[in-house]
Structure formats: structure tokens, C-alpha cells
């Protein structure tokens, strides 16, 4: 089953890092967040990836072209111009990287990789900037049970600010960054039927603004409730939070 990852945006809200590299290559624990996302899918048994590149997409290509060498010990014989690999380890991934254009919107990026999908077969889709401990196999089963064209992961966003439990003007307890108000939002982990792509007109079609609203109007959109960890990497603050979790050995998404 194919896994499509949107990885072509400019990442302007984390420009401290994204001016140097595409946002999906910003590192958490010494590995690009794209790698962390792919490890979650691979852990659930899905290893066939299509990456929709755009801004600085050549860097994503270079990362995967050199991945095997970087994960191996090597001997370089300069007299014969040969390389021998030792104790190599690489994930069982098949990675297709497609240049979908720098200015293309999210729906348009999906449209551009349609020929890499299997018609009539569902596929996963997510963004290259968020991690979760989501059970993707269960989300797929949920999608098939509901029989709709699309399923998204409905998540409860993490809190941004501390909360006060007050009795009059007395603070009884202080809760550091509790979850949101229990209103679920789109967590960005989708299961889609290929028929969804028929709703995309071209490069300037927004998947979120145009396609999801169209699916909802036609009652073809389901929300899979994910109650576990979910965290996007929109800002440098988010990146530092994820880095701190990883460094402390408390990364819930780690597999």
C-alpha cells in the first residue's frame, strides 16, 4: 500500500531552519522529521513511499541517494576507485521522489503523483512535518468499515498555555499546557481512495480548503479518533519541544 508524503512547502513559520533546507529535513535527534514519520509507517508494515517534493527538493533526493552509504561502514580503495560496504543497515523502503513544483498547492501535489498510485486501491497520505503514535493499521480498518472516500485522523491538539483551576481568586492547581478543549482537529494522517483525486482541478487546488470541504458536503469524509500523542512541527518552539522529548527518551512516536 502506498504512502504519500507532502514535502514541498516553504516552511515559512520555521524559517530559522527552513531557509537552509526543506522543512521535512529539519532534524529531531539527528534524523530528519521525514525519517521519523516514515519509521511510523514502516513499523505498521507500510514501506512504499511517494514523496511530493518542491522547495529545495533536490536535498531530499540527495538524502535518499546517500542514505545507504551514510548508514554503512565503508572501505574506499583509491587505487581501484572502488567502495566496499560493511555492516550496512537500511530500512526496507521503496522511495519515489517527485518534483511537484514549488508553488503548487497541496491538492495539486497529489494530482501530480496520480500515475504512481494504483487505481481503485486506497493509499495513505500525510504531511512531512508532524509525528504521532497513531495505529495506522487500525485507521485503515476504520476507513474500510465506514466505506467513505476519505478518512482523516481527528486529534486533540496539545495545549499552548498553562491552565488555572480557580476557586474565586485563589489558584487551587496549575496545569502546565493541558490538552485542548476536547474539540478535535485534522491531524493530517489520511486514508484516501484514488477517486478523491477526481475532485482536484489542478495545481492551485487546496486539499484542505477545497477537497476536504467537498468530501464533507458529500458525506464522504470520516474522522478516525486518535487519542494518543500528536505534535506538528510548525515553529522553532515545536521543534525544540520534540527535540527535548527525544533527548529525554520520552518520544511517544519512537518505534
CSV table of C-alpha atoms in Angstrom, one decimal:
chain,number,residue,atom,x,y,z
A,1,UNK,CA,0.0,0.0,0.0
A,2,UNK,CA,1.4,3.4,-1.0
A,3,UNK,CA,2.2,6.2,1.5
A,4,UNK,CA,2.2,9.7,0.1
A,5,UNK,CA,4.0,12.4,2.0
A,6,UNK,CA,3.6,16.1,1.1
A,7,UNK,CA,7.1,17.6,1.5
A,8,UNK,CA,7.2,20.6,-0.9
A,9,UNK,CA,6.1,23.6,1.2
A,10,UNK,CA,8.3,26.6,2.1
A,11,UNK,CA,8.0,26.1,5.8
A,12,UNK,CA,7.9,29.9,6.4
A,13,UNK,CA,6.8,29.6,10.1
A,14,UNK,CA,10.1,27.9,10.9
A,15,UNK,CA,12.2,30.0,8.6
A,16,UNK,CA,15.1,29.9,11.1
A,17,UNK,CA,15.7,26.3,9.8
A,18,UNK,CA,13.8,26.1,6.5
A,19,UNK,CA,15.9,28.8,4.8
A,20,UNK,CA,18.7,26.2,4.8
A,21,UNK,CA,16.8,23.0,4.0
A,22,UNK,CA,13.2,21.8,3.3
A,23,UNK,CA,11.2,21.6,6.4
A,24,UNK,CA,10.9,17.7,6.3
A,25,UNK,CA,14.7,17.5,6.5
A,26,UNK,CA,14.8,19.5,9.8
A,27,UNK,CA,16.3,17.1,12.3
A,28,UNK,CA,15.0,15.7,15.5
A,29,UNK,CA,17.5,13.6,17.4
A,30,UNK,CA,19.9,13.8,14.5
A,31,UNK,CA,17.4,12.4,11.9
A,32,UNK,CA,15.1,14.4,9.6
A,33,UNK,CA,11.5,14.6,10.8
A,34,UNK,CA,10.6,12.9,7.5
A,35,UNK,CA,12.6,9.9,8.6
A,36,UNK,CA,10.6,9.8,11.9
A,37,UNK,CA,7.3,9.9,10.0
A,38,UNK,CA,8.4,7.1,7.7
A,39,UNK,CA,9.6,4.9,10.6
A,40,UNK,CA,6.0,5.0,12.0
A,41,UNK,CA,4.5,3.8,8.7
A,42,UNK,CA,7.2,1.2,8.3
A,43,UNK,CA,6.6,0.0,11.9
A,44,UNK,CA,3.0,-0.7,10.8
A,45,UNK,CA,4.2,-2.6,7.7
A,46,UNK,CA,3.9,0.1,5.0
A,47,UNK,CA,7.2,0.7,3.2
A,48,UNK,CA,6.3,2.0,-0.3
A,49,UNK,CA,6.6,5.8,-0.2
A,50,UNK,CA,5.9,8.6,-2.6
A,51,UNK,CA,7.4,12.0,-1.6
A,52,UNK,CA,5.9,15.1,-3.1
A,53,UNK,CA,8.9,17.4,-3.2
A,54,UNK,CA,9.0,21.1,-4.1
A,55,UNK,CA,11.1,23.7,-2.2
A,56,UNK,CA,14.7,22.5,-2.2
A,57,UNK,CA,13.5,19.1,-3.3
A,58,UNK,CA,17.0,18.2,-4.6
A,59,UNK,CA,18.1,18.0,-1.0
A,60,UNK,CA,15.5,15.3,-0.3
A,61,UNK,CA,16.8,13.4,-3.3
A,62,UNK,CA,20.4,13.7,-2.1
A,63,UNK,CA,19.4,12.4,1.4
A,64,UNK,CA,18.0,9.2,0.0
A,65,UNK,CA,20.6,8.7,-2.7
A,66,UNK,CA,23.3,8.8,0.0
A,67,UNK,CA,21.2,7.0,2.7
A,68,UNK,CA,22.7,3.5,2.3
A,69,UNK,CA,26.3,4.9,2.3
A,70,UNK,CA,25.6,7.0,5.4
A,71,UNK,CA,24.2,4.0,7.3
A,72,UNK,CA,27.2,1.8,6.5
A,73,UNK,CA,30.8,1.4,7.4
A,74,UNK,CA,32.9,1.7,4.2
A,75,UNK,CA,36.3,1.0,2.8
A,76,UNK,CA,37.4,3.2,-0.1
A,77,UNK,CA,40.2,1.9,-2.3
A,78,UNK,CA,41.6,5.0,-4.1
A,79,UNK,CA,43.9,2.9,-6.3
A,80,UNK,CA,40.9,1.0,-7.9
A,81,UNK,CA,38.3,3.7,-7.3
A,82,UNK,CA,36.1,1.1,-5.6
A,83,UNK,CA,33.9,1.2,-2.4
A,84,UNK,CA,33.2,-1.7,-0.1
A,85,UNK,CA,30.3,-1.5,2.3
A,86,UNK,CA,30.4,-3.2,5.7
A,87,UNK,CA,27.8,-3.8,8.4
A,88,UNK,CA,25.2,-2.0,6.4
A,89,UNK,CA,21.7,-1.4,7.7
A,90,UNK,CA,18.9,0.3,5.8
A,91,UNK,CA,15.2,0.2,6.2
A,92,UNK,CA,13.2,-1.9,3.6
A,93,UNK,CA,11.8,1.2,2.0
A,94,UNK,CA,11.0,1.9,-1.6
A,95,UNK,CA,11.0,5.7,-2.1
A,96,UNK,CA,9.7,7.6,-5.1
A,97,UNK,CA,10.5,11.3,-5.0
A,98,UNK,CA,8.5,13.5,-7.4
A,99,UNK,CA,9.2,17.2,-8.1
A,100,UNK,CA,5.7,18.6,-7.7
A,101,UNK,CA,6.7,22.3,-8.1
A,102,UNK,CA,7.5,25.0,-5.6
A,103,UNK,CA,4.2,27.0,-6.0
A,104,UNK,CA,1.9,24.0,-6.2
A,105,UNK,CA,-0.8,23.8,-3.5
A,106,UNK,CA,-1.4,20.6,-1.6
A,107,UNK,CA,-4.2,19.3,-3.8
A,108,UNK,CA,-2.2,19.9,-6.9
A,109,UNK,CA,0.7,18.0,-5.5
A,110,UNK,CA,-1.5,14.9,-5.1
A,111,UNK,CA,-2.8,15.3,-8.6
A,112,UNK,CA,0.7,15.3,-10.0
A,113,UNK,CA,1.6,11.9,-8.5
A,114,UNK,CA,-1.6,10.1,-9.5
A,115,UNK,CA,0.2,8.0,-12.1
A,116,UNK,CA,2.3,6.5,-9.3
A,117,UNK,CA,-0.8,5.2,-7.5
A,118,UNK,CA,-2.8,2.0,-8.1
A,119,UNK,CA,-6.3,3.0,-9.4
A,120,UNK,CA,-9.0,1.7,-7.0
A,121,UNK,CA,-6.6,1.0,-4.2
A,122,UNK,CA,-6.6,3.2,-1.1
A,123,UNK,CA,-3.4,5.0,0.0
A,124,UNK,CA,-2.1,6.8,3.0
A,125,UNK,CA,-1.3,10.5,2.9
A,126,UNK,CA,0.3,12.7,5.4
A,127,UNK,CA,2.4,15.9,5.8
A,128,UNK,CA,6.2,15.9,6.2
A,129,UNK,CA,6.2,17.9,9.4
A,130,UNK,CA,4.2,16.1,12.2
A,131,UNK,CA,4.6,13.0,14.3
A,132,UNK,CA,2.2,10.8,16.2
A,133,UNK,CA,1.9,7.4,17.8
A,134,UNK,CA,-1.1,6.6,15.7
A,135,UNK,CA,-2.1,3.0,14.9
A,136,UNK,CA,-2.2,3.3,11.1
A,137,UNK,CA,-3.4,-0.3,10.5
A,138,UNK,CA,-6.4,0.4,12.8
A,139,UNK,CA,-7.1,3.7,10.9
A,140,UNK,CA,-7.1,1.7,7.6
A,141,UNK,CA,-9.5,-0.8,9.1
A,142,UNK,CA,-11.7,2.0,10.3
A,143,UNK,CA,-11.7,3.6,6.8
A,144,UNK,CA,-12.7,0.3,5.2
A,145,UNK,CA,-15.5,-0.3,7.7
A,146,UNK,CA,-17.0,3.2,7.0
A,147,UNK,CA,-16.8,2.9,3.2
A,148,UNK,CA,-16.3,6.6,2.6
A,149,UNK,CA,-13.8,8.1,0.1
A,150,UNK,CA,-11.6,9.6,2.8
A,151,UNK,CA,-10.6,9.3,6.4
A,152,UNK,CA,-8.6,11.8,8.5
A,153,UNK,CA,-7.2,11.3,12.0
A,154,UNK,CA,-9.1,13.5,14.4
A,155,UNK,CA,-6.8,14.6,17.1
A,156,UNK,CA,-6.9,16.7,20.3
A,157,UNK,CA,-4.2,19.4,19.9
A,158,UNK,CA,-1.7,19.9,22.7
A,159,UNK,CA,-2.2,22.9,24.8
A,160,UNK,CA,-0.1,26.1,24.4
A,161,UNK,CA,-0.6,27.7,27.7
A,162,UNK,CA,-0.9,26.7,31.4
A,163,UNK,CA,-4.4,26.4,32.8
A,164,UNK,CA,-5.6,27.7,36.2
A,165,UNK,CA,-8.1,25.8,38.4
A,166,UNK,CA,-9.6,28.7,40.4
A,167,UNK,CA,-11.8,29.0,43.5
A,168,UNK,CA,-12.8,32.6,43.4
A,169,UNK,CA,-9.5,34.4,43.1
A,170,UNK,CA,-7.5,31.6,44.7
A,171,UNK,CA,-5.4,29.3,42.4
A,172,UNK,CA,-6.1,25.7,43.5
A,173,UNK,CA,-4.0,23.9,40.9
A,174,UNK,CA,-1.9,24.9,37.9
A,175,UNK,CA,-1.8,22.5,34.9
A,176,UNK,CA,1.2,23.0,32.5
A,177,UNK,CA,0.0,23.0,28.9
A,178,UNK,CA,-3.1,20.7,29.2
A,179,UNK,CA,-4.6,19.3,26.0
A,180,UNK,CA,-7.1,21.5,24.1
A,181,UNK,CA,-10.8,21.9,24.8
A,182,UNK,CA,-11.5,18.4,23.5
A,183,UNK,CA,-12.5,19.7,20.1
A,184,UNK,CA,-10.8,17.5,17.6
A,185,UNK,CA,-8.9,18.9,14.7
A,186,UNK,CA,-7.5,17.5,11.4
A,187,UNK,CA,-4.3,15.6,12.5
A,188,UNK,CA,-3.0,15.2,8.9
A,189,UNK,CA,-2.9,11.4,8.8
A,190,UNK,CA,-5.3,10.3,6.0
A,191,UNK,CA,-6.5,7.2,4.2
A,192,UNK,CA,-7.8,8.1,0.7
A,193,UNK,CA,-9.4,6.4,-2.2
A,194,UNK,CA,-8.0,7.3,-5.6
A,195,UNK,CA,-11.4,8.7,-6.5
A,196,UNK,CA,-10.7,11.6,-4.2
A,197,UNK,CA,-8.2,12.8,-6.9
A,198,UNK,CA,-11.1,13.5,-9.3
A,199,UNK,CA,-12.0,16.4,-7.0
A,200,UNK,CA,-8.7,18.1,-7.7
A,201,UNK,CA,-8.8,20.6,-10.6
A,202,UNK,CA,-5.1,21.5,-10.9
A,203,UNK,CA,-2.0,22.9,-9.2
A,204,UNK,CA,-3.9,25.7,-7.4
A,205,UNK,CA,-6.4,23.3,-5.7
A,206,UNK,CA,-6.0,23.2,-1.9
A,207,UNK,CA,-6.5,19.8,-0.4
A,208,UNK,CA,-7.7,21.3,2.9
A,209,UNK,CA,-9.7,24.2,1.7
A,210,UNK,CA,-11.3,22.7,-1.5
A,211,UNK,CA,-11.1,18.9,-1.4
A,212,UNK,CA,-11.9,18.2,2.3
A,213,UNK,CA,-14.8,20.6,2.2
A,214,UNK,CA,-16.1,18.9,-0.9
A,215,UNK,CA,-15.9,15.5,0.7
A,216,UNK,CA,-17.6,16.7,3.8
A,217,UNK,CA,-20.5,18.2,1.8
A,218,UNK,CA,-21.0,14.9,0.0
A,219,UNK,CA,-20.7,13.0,3.4
A,220,UNK,CA,-17.7,11.1,2.1
A,221,UNK,CA,-15.3,12.1,5.0
A,222,UNK,CA,-14.8,10.1,8.2
A,223,UNK,CA,-12.8,11.1,11.3
A,224,UNK,CA,-10.8,8.4,13.0
A,225,UNK,CA,-10.4,9.3,16.6
A,226,UNK,CA,-6.7,9.3,17.7
A,227,UNK,CA,-6.4,9.9,21.4
A,228,UNK,CA,-2.7,9.4,21.7
A,229,UNK,CA,0.3,11.6,21.1
A,230,UNK,CA,0.3,14.1,18.2
A,231,UNK,CA,2.5,17.0,17.6
A,232,UNK,CA,3.2,19.2,14.5
A,233,UNK,CA,6.5,21.0,13.9
A,234,UNK,CA,5.2,24.3,12.7
A,235,UNK,CA,7.6,26.6,14.6
A,236,UNK,CA,11.0,26.5,16.2
A,237,UNK,CA,9.3,26.2,19.6
A,238,UNK,CA,7.7,23.0,18.3
A,239,UNK,CA,11.0,21.7,17.0
A,240,UNK,CA,12.7,22.3,20.3
A,241,UNK,CA,9.8,20.6,22.2
A,242,UNK,CA,10.2,17.5,20.0
A,243,UNK,CA,14.0,17.5,20.4
A,244,UNK,CA,13.6,17.7,24.2
A,245,UNK,CA,11.3,14.7,24.2
A,246,UNK,CA,13.7,12.7,22.1
A,247,UNK,CA,16.7,13.6,24.1
A,248,UNK,CA,15.0,12.7,27.4
A,249,UNK,CA,14.0,9.3,25.9
A,250,UNK,CA,10.3,10.3,26.2
A,251,UNK,CA,9.4,10.4,22.5
A,252,UNK,CA,6.0,8.7,22.2
A,253,UNK,CA,6.2,8.3,18.5
A,254,UNK,CA,9.5,6.4,18.6
A,255,UNK,CA,9.4,2.8,17.3
